[in-house]
XYZ file of C-alpha atoms in Angstrom:
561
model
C -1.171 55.185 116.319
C -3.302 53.206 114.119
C -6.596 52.110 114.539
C -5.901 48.148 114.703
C -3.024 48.967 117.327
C -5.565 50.948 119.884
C -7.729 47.986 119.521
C -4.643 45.878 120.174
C -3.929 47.989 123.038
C -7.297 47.764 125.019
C -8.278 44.592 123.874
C -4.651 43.755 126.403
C -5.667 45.465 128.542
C -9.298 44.872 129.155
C -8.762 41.440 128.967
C -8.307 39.960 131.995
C -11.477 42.746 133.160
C -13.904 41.014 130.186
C -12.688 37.074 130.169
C -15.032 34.451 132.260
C -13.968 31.787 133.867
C -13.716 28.159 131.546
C -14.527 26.293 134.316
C -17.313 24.567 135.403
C -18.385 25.180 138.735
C -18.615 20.891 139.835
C -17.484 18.886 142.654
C -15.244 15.464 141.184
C -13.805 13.071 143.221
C -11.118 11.381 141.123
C -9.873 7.591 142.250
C -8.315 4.441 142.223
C -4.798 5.793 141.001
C -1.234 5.694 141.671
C -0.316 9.093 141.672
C 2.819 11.386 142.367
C 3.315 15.135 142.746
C 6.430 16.961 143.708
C 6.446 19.715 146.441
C 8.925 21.948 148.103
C 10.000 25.153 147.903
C 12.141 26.669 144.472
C 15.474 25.280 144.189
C 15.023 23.073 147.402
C 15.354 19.394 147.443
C 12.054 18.145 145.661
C 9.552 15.929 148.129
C 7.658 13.055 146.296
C 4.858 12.662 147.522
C 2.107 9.534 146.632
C -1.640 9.509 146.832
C -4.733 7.876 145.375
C -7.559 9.999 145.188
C -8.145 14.413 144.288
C -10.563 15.989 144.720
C -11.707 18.915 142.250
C -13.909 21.710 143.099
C -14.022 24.425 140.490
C -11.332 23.033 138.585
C -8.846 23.589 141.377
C -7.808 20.666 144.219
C -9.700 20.648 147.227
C -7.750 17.841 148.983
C -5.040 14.780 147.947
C -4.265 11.802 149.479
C -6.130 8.571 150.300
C -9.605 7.961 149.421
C -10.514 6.881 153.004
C -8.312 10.766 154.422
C -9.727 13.131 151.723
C -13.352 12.191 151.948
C -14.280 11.012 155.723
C -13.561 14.342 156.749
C -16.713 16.435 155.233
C -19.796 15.557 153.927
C -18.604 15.840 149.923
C -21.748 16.308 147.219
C -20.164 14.852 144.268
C -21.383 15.708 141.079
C -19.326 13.420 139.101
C -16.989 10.627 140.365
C -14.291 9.189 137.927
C -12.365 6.052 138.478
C -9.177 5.900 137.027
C -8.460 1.848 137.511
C -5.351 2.153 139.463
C -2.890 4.127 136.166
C -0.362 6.240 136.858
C -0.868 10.214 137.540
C 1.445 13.304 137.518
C 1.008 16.459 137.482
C 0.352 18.599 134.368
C 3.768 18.954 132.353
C 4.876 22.543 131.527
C 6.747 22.774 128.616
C 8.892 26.081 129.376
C 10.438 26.513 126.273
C 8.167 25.735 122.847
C 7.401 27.419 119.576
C 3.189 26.585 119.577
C 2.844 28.416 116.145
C 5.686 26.467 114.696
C 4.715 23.134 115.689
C 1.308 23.763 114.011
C 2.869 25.157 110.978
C 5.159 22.639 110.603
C 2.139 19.830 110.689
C 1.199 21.823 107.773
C 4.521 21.532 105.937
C 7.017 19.393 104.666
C 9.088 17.242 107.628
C 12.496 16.934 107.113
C 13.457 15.290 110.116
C 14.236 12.059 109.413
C 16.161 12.935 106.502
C 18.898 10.705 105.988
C 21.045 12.327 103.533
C 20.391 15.727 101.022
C 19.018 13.772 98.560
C 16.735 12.316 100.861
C 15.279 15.702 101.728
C 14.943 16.346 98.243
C 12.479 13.364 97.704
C 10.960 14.311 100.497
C 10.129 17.579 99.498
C 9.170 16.368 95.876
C 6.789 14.055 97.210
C 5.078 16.302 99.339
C 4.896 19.087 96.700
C 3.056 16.664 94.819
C -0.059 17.497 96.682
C 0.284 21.401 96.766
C -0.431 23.884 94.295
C 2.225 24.631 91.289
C 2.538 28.332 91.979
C 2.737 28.691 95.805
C 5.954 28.276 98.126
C 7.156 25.049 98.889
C 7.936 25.460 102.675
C 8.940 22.877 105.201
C 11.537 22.265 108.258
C 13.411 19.458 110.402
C 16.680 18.881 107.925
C 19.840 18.078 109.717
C 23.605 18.148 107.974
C 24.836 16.346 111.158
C 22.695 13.461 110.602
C 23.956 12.942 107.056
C 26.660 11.022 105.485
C 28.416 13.927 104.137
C 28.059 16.261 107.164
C 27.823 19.135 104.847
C 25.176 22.212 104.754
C 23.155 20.952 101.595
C 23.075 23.368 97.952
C 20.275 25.109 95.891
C 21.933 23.066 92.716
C 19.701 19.763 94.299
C 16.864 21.210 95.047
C 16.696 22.803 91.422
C 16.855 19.651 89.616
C 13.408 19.049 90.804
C 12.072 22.735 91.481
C 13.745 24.706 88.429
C 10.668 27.345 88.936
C 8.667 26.977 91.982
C 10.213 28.741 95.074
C 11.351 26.187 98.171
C 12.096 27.496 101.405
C 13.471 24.714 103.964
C 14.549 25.374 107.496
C 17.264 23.575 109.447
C 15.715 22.083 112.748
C 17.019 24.540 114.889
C 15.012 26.853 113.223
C 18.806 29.000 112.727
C 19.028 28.294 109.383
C 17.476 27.549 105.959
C 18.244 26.539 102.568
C 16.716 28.048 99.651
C 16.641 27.030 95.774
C 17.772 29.235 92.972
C 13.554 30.449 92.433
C 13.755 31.509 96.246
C 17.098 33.490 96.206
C 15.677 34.973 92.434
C 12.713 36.373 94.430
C 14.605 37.352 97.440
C 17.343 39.357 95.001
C 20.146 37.162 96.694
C 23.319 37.303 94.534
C 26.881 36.810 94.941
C 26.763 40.719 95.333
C 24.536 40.782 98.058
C 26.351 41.361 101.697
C 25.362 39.743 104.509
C 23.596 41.244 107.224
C 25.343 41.684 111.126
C 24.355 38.778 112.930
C 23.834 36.443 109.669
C 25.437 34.769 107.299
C 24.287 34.279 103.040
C 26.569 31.185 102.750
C 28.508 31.602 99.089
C 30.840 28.619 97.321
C 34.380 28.971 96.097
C 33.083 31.317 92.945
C 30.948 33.742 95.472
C 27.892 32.658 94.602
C 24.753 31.713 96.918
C 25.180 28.416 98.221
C 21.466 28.316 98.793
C 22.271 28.061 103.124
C 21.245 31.329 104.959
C 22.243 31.784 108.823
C 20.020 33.470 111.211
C 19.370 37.536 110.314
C 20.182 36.132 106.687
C 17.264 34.507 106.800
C 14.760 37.550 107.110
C 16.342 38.530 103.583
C 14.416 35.420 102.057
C 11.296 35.529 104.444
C 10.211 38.472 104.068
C 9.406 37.706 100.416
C 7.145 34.286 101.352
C 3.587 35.777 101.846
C 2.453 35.390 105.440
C 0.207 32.478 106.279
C -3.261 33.677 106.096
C -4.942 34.209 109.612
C -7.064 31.044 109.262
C -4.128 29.143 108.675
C -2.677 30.329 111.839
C -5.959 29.697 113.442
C -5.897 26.221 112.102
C -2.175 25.370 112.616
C -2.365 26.481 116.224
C -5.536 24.200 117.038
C -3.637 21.374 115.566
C -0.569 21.953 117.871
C -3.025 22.077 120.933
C -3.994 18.436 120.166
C -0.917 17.685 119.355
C 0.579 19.172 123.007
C -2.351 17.602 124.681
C -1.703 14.381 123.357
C 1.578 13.962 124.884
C 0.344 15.117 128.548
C 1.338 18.942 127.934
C -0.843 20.941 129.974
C 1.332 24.463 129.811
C 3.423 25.935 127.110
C 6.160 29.093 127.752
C 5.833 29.815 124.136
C 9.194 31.659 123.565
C 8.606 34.625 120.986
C 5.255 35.674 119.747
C 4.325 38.528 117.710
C 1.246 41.129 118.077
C -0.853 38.837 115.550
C -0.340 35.451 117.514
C -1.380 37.285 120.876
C -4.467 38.547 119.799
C -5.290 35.048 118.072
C -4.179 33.627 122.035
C -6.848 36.472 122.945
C -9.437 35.153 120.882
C -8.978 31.589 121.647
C -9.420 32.480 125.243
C -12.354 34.989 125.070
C -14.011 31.946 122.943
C -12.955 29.425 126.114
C -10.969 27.304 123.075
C -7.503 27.763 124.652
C -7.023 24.370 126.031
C -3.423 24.636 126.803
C -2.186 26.813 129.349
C -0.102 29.891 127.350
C 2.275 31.653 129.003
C 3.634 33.426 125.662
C 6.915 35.699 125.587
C 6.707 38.849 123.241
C 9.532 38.524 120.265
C 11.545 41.747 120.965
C 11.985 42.394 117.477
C 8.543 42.917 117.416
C 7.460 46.753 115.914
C 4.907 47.182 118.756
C 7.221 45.856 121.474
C 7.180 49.421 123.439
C 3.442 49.936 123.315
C 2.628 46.136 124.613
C 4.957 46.472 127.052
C 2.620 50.156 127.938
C -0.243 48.383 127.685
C 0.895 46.054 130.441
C 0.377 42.300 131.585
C -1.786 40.043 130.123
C -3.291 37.512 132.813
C -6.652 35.866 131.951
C -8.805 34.742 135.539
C -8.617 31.089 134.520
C -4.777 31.589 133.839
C -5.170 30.286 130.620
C -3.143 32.742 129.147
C -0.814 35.334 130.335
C 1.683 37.921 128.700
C 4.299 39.159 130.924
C 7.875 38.815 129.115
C 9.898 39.206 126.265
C 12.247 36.694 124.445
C 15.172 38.380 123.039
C 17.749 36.770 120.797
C 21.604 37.016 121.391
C 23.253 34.547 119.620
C 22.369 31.451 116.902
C 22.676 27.815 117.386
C 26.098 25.726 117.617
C 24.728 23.011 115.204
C 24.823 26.085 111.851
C 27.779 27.979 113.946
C 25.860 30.386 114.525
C 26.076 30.336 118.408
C 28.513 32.972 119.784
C 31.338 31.682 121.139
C 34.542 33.278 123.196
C 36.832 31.376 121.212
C 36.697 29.991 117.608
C 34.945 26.788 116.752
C 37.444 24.171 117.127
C 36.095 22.524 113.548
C 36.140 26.026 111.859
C 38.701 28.295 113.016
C 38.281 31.774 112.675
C 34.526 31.582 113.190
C 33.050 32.495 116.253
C 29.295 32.244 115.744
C 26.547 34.899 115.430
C 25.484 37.804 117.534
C 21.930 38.128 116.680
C 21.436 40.886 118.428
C 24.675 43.459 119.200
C 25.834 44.559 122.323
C 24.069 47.796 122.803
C 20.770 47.172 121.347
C 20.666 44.576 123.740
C 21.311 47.023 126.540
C 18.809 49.073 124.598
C 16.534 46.546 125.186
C 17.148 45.583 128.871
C 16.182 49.313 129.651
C 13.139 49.469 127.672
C 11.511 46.211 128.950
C 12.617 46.410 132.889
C 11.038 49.623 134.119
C 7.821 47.861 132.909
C 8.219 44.873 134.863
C 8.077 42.270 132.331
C 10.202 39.342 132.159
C 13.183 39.167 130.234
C 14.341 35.870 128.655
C 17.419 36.070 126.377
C 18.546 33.152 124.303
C 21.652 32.674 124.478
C 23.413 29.037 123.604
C 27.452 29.732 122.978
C 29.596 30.563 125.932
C 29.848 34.574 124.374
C 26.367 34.788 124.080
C 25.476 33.556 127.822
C 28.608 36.035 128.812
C 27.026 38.958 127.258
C 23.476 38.350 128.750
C 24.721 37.700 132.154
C 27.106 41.048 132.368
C 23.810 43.133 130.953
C 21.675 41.539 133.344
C 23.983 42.477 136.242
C 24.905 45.764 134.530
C 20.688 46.518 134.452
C 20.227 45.647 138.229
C 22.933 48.417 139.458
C 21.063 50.750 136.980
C 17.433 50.292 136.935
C 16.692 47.161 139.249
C 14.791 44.619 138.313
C 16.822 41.376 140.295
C 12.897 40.200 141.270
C 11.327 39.837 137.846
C 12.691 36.227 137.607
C 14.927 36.856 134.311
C 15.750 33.435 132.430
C 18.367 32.778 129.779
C 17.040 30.352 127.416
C 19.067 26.879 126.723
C 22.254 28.434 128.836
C 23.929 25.252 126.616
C 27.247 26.350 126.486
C 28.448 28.297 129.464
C 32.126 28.898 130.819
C 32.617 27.283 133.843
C 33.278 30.277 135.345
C 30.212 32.034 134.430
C 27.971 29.277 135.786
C 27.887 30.660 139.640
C 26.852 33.948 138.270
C 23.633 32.629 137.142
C 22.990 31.731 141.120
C 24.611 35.150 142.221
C 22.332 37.238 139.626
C 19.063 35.629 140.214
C 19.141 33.942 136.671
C 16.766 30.848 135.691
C 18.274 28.604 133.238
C 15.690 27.530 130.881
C 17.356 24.298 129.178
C 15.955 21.517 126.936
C 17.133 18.083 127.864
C 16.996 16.655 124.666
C 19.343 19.011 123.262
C 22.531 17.526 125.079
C 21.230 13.790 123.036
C 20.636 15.562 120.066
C 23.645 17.293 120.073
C 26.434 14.867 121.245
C 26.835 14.349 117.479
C 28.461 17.139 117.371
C 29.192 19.385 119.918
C 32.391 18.075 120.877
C 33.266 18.844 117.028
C 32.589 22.072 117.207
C 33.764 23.126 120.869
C 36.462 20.196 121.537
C 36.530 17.810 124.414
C 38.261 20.945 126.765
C 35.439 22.996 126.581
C 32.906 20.545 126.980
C 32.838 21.640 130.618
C 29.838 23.658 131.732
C 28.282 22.454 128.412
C 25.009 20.921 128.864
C 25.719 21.050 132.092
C 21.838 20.399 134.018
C 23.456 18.658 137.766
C 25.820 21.375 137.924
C 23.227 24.112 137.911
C 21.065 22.504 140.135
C 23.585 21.552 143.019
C 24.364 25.293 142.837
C 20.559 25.704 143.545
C 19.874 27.633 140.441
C 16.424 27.073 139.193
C 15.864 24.936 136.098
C 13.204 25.126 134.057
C 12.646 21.909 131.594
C 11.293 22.244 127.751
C 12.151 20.455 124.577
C 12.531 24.104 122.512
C 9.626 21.859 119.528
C 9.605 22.034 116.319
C 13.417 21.547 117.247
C 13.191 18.673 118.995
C 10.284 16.787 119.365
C 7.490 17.997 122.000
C 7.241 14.094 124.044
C 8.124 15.380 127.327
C 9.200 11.707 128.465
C 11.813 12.431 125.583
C 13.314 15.021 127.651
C 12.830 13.126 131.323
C 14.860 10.107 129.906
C 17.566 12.254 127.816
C 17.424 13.998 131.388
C 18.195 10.774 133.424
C 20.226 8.989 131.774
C 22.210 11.344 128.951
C 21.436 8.976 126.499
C 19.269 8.707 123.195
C 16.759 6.496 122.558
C 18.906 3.940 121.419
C 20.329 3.732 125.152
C 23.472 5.496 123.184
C 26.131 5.865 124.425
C 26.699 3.320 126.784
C 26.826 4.600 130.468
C 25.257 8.182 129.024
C 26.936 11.580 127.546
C 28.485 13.368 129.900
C 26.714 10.931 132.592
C 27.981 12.962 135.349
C 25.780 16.017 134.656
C 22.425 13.378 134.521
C 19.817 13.859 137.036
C 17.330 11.833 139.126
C 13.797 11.165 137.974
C 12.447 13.671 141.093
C 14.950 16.195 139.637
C 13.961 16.120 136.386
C 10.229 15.870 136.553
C 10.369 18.582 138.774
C 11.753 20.904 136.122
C 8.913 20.064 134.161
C 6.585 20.844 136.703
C 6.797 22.813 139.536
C 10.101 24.695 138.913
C 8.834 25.169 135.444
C 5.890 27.101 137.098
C 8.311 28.834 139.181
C 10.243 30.566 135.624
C 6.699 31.845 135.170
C 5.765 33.124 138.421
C 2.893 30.727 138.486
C 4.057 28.069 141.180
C 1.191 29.258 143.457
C -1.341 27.626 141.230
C 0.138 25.430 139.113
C 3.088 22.701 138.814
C 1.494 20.542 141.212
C -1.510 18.364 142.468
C -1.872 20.466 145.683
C -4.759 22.126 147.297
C -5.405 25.298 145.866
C -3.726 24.944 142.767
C -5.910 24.109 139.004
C -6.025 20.530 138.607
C -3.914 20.199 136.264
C -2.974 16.334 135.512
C -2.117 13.639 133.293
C -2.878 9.476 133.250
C -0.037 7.343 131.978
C -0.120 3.488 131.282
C 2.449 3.013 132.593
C 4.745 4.414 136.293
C 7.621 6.102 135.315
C 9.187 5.708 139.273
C 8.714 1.898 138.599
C 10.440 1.604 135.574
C 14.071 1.228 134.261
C 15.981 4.962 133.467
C 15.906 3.143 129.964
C 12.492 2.870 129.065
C 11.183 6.612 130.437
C 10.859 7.686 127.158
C 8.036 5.008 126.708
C 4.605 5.914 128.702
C 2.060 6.569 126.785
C -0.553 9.193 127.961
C -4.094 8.068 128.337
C -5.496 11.466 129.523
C -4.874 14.622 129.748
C -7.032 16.934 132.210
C -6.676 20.837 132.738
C -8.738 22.450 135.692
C -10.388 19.201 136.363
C -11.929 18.789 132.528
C -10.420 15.951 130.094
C -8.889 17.833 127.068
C -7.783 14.931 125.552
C -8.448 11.175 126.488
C -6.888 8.479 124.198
């Protein structure tokens, strides 16, 4: 074992010994508000409940409700009193499914997203190459195929005409794919000869050569050529996502699949008290160290700013690059079935490794195969080694057979799903699946009438990280355009309660942490946000708008507009 994994090692598991608390030891009464926290137990019907004034002591509530009820009662010593001129409060939103590394490196990088056609991207890149240095990578993300003209994956023949020499990387906004020019593929020694790897695809024209489109595992053929971002600049791009998070009333991130590097930077952040966002990070299982983190054991900081205690594993790709697995071919390319990331028995493998050492296990899994798979190895695991209580999640759970939807109830399972995935996606999906197997797609009411616990995200870079994107996708099954009329799908739409509740306290819940966080209760970290605006007072249609005015974790404003 080398010297920089023992330090690893201890420095995990010494943590939580060595690590003050960030909080300052005051009294706050905070006022004059129209607030509204959720309570209830997990997978119960959620309980609204309304107050105007909190209390802080420590950074954790002391009491909630009226001014006149929470104060007449003892003789408070305030040290600080904050009026907050009668805005809107709610608690804290936990984003249980985001990429925190990703969203800072892609404020670094070239944005594809609004794209409009190949060519498009292309200028895009251009331009912002303009400002970078001749002889590094040009790297960026966010293109789409489905939102251009042609609907087709785009070729290294465009990007050439303006980067004949300089290598350009690109990935789709799923993060499942990526297109490449010529310079790229030259350095990666992709050629029509070159085979692609199980569970990816090197995507080759009529004449076998490289298209310049890689698919999932292909992709590690190119990337492991582009030099790794330099430690600052993962130091600097995950201080810009924590802004960025904070700005749009994110108090808590599940950041779903880290590597050994980005937890000790999480480790440093937090023994510096500069962690401002709650972490609750997932280990990538195809990371070399996995069994020796997973020795070294949990990772829980006192002020819960950050804690280690699962492991993302991939199963399948994503439907919009056909790379999620499906049980029966895609209905606009027959004969493919999608991607197995990871086969079969390594994921059994990998079950029985992380288990015994009570750790989490969250498997993404987004075509009906996939979410197959990962139930039956779940259910095969608890007969053989236990493990039913570690609150397993699958991650999106977006295309499930209707018949494999109870099982998630019957095997414990969370469904970890991303709201804005269904308006994203309604594009296409019923291009690639068909209208019949649209059912159990997407499908949020479903598994919560069951009473299976979801857990709300927005899966950024992929989509974008507004959580009032994903509350009014939620709500009303409709993009931002109020499209289509009447919603997607409608009937699988859920209630405002419902769906801030997955953002909150059930969100807490698929991290074990809905004893202290989730929502504005006594005993739990104050953990809130200040809207201009009340989202229970407005039309379904306009829940995307509120902007946040403040954002507060354990009492202390990390952001205020």
């Amino acid at each position: 074992m080398n010297q920089m994994l023992k330090k690893l090692i201890l420095a995990c598991s010494a943590l939580s010994l060595l690590l003050p608390h960030t909080v300052t030891a005051e009294t706050i009464l905070f006022h004059n508000m129209n607030g509204y926290t959720l309570t209830g137990e997990p997978g119960s019907d959620a309980q609204l409940r309304r107050f105007d004034a909190v209390i802080v002591v420590d950074g954790k509530v002391a009491a909630v409700g009226s001014k006149k009820n929470v104060t007449e009662n003892r003789s408070w010593q305030f040290d600080q009193t904050v009026d907050l001129n009668s805005k809107t409060v709610l608690p804290g939103i936990i984003d249980a499914h985001g990429h925190v590394l990703g969203l800072g490196l892609g404020l670094l990088e070239a944005d594809l997203r609004v794209a409009e056609s190949e060519r498009d991207a292309v200028q895009t890149v251009t331009a912002f190459a303009a400002n970078q240095a001749q002889s590094d990578w040009i790297i960026g993300r966010g293109w789409n195929q489905e939102n251009w003209p042609s609907k087709r994956f785009p070729t290294r023949q465009s990007l050439d005409e303006s980067f004949a020499n300089q290598p350009v990387w690109l990935t789709r906004v799923d993060g499942h794919a990526g297109w490449a020019n010529s310079a790229a593929l030259k350095l990666a020694g992709i050629t029509k000869d070159t085979v692609s790897p199980d569970g990816g695809d090197i995507i080759k024209d009529a004449n076998g050569e490289p298209t310049g489109v890689l698919i999932d595992n292909a992709m590690k053929l190119l990337e492991d050529v582009i030099p790794a971002p330099s430690i600052e600049r993962q130091q600097q791009a995950l201080q810009l996502a924590f802004q960025h998070l904070l700005e749009r009333g994110i108090t808590g991130v599940h950041d779903a699949g880290v590597d050994a590097t980005n937890i000790q930077l999480y480790q440093n952040f937090a023994q510096q008290q500069q962690l401002p966002v709650r972490i609750y990070a997932m280990i990538g299982a195809n990371e070399p160290r996995l069994p020796e983190l997973l020795a070294a054991g949990p990772i829980l900081t006192p002020d819960e700013s950050l804690t280690v205690r699962s492991v993302k594993i991939y199963a399948d790709g994503a439907l919009g690059s056909r790379g999620a697995a499906l049980l029966e071919p895609y209905h606009d390319e027959p004969g493919q079935r999608g991607l197995l990331v990871t086969a079969p028995e390594q994921l059994h493998e990998l079950y029985q490794l992380i288990i015994p050492h009570g750790f989490q296990i969250n498997t993404h899994a987004i075509g009906d195969r996939a979410n197959r798979i990962a139930l039956d190895e779940f259910a095969r695991s608890y007969q053989s080694i236990g493990g039913r209580n570690l609150r397993h999640r699958i991650e999106h759970a977006q295309v499930v057979h209707p018949d494999d939807i109870p099982r998630f109830k019957e095997l414990n399972i969370i469904a970890s799903m991303q709201p804005t995935h269904a308006t994203s996606d309604k594009n296409m999906a019923e291009d690639r699946l068909g209208k019949e197997r649209m059912e159990g797609a997407y499908a949020w009411q479903t598994f919560l009438e069951q009473g299976t616990i979801v857990a709300a995200g927005s899966d950024f870079p992929v989509e974008l990280a507004n959580p009032f994107f994903g509350l009014h996708a939620a709500v009303t099954r409709q993009d931002r355009d109020n499209q289509p009329a009447g919603g997607w799908y409608a009937h699988e739409a859920v209630t405002l309660e419902q769906a801030l509740r997955t953002f909150t306290l059930d969100a807490a819940y698929a991290s074990g942490q809905e004893q202290t966080l989730g929502s504005i209760e006594p005993g739990k970290w104050a953990d809130f946000i200040v809207l201009d605006q009340d989202p229970f007072a407005q039309e379904p249609s306009k829940l995307w708008q509120p902007t946040v005015l403040a954002t507060y974790v354990a009492g202390e404003a990390k952001f205020e507009r």
